[in-house]
Coordinates of C-alpha atoms in Angstrom, one line a residue:
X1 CA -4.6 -186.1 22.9
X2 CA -2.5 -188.4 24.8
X3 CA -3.1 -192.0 24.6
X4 CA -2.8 -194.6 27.3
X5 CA -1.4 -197.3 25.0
X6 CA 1.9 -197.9 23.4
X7 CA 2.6 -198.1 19.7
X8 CA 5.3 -199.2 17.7
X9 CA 5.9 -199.1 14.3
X10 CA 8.2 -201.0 12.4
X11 CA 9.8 -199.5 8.9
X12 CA 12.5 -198.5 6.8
X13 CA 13.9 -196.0 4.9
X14 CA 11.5 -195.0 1.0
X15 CA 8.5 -197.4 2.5
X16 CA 6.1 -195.5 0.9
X17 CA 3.3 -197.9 3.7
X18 CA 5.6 -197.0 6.6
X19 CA 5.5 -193.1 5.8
X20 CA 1.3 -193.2 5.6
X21 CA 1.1 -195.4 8.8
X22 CA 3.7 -192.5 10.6
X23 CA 2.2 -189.6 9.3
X24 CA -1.8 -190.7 10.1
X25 CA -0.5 -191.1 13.8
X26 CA 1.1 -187.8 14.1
X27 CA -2.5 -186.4 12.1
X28 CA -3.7 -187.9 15.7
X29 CA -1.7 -187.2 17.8
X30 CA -0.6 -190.7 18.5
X31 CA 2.9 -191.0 20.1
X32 CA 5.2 -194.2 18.6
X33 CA 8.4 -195.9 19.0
X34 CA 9.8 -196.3 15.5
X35 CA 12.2 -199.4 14.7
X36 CA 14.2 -199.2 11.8
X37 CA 14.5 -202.6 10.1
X38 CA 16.7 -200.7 6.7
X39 CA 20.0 -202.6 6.5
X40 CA 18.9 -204.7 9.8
X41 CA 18.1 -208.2 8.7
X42 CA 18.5 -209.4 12.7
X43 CA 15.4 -207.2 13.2
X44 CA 13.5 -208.9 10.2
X45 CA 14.3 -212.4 11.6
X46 CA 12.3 -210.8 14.8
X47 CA 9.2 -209.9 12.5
X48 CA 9.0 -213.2 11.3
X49 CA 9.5 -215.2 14.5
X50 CA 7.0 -213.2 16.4
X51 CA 4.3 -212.5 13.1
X52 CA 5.3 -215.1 10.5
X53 CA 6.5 -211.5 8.3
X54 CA 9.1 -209.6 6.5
X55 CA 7.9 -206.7 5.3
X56 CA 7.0 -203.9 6.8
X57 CA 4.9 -201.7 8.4
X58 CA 4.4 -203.5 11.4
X59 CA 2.4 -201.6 13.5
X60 CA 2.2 -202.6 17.3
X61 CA -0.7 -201.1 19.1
X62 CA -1.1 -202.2 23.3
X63 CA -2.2 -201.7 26.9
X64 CA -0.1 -203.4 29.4
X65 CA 0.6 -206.9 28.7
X66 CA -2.2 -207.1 26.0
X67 CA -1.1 -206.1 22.5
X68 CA -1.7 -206.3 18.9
X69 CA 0.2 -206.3 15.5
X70 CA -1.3 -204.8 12.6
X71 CA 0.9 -207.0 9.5
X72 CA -2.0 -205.9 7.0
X73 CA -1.3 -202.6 4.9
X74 CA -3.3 -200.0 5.4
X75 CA -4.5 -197.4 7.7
X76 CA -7.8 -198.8 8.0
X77 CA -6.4 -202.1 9.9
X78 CA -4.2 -199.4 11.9
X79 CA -7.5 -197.6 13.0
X80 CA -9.5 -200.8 13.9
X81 CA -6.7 -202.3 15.7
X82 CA -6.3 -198.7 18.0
X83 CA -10.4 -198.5 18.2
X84 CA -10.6 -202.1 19.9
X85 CA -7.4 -201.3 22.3
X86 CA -8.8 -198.0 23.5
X87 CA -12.6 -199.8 23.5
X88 CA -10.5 -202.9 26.0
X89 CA -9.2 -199.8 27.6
X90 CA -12.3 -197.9 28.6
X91 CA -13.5 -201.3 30.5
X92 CA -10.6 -201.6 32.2
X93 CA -12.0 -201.2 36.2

């Protein structure tokens, strides 16, 4: 299944979080970019500008110019956040 929208996941290295979040969307078949934020505090400082966070995951899920972080833990938020996207998608004209 290929998907029309873009996801990106931020992590780091023994996030126990991070490694569910990656392995549900391979279970899916879901491409993602992942961005490393171990030993990267300059990539922190962009979590908490854009999301008010430091910790990760991070999931970004989008379509276009329309996107939508996930800063909650757990796969359920992932799921409802990917729903809605492809559900915005499906009315695109």
């Amino acid at each position: 299944m290929s998907n029309s929208f873009s996801v990106v996941v931020w992590s780091k290295k023994g996030c126990h979080y991070c490694t569910e979040v990656k392995e549900y969307l391979n279970s899916h078949n879901i491409a993602y970019q992942d961005i490393d934020v171990t030993n990267a505090d300059d990539r922190r400082d962009i979590l908490d500008i854009k999301y008010g966070v430091r910790h990760v995951p991070v999931v970004e899920i989008g379509n276009g110019e329309v996107y939508e972080a996930v800063t909650k833990v757990g796969i359920q938020y992932v799921q409802e956040a990917i729903d809605r996207i492809k559900k915005e998608d499906s009315l695109l004209p």
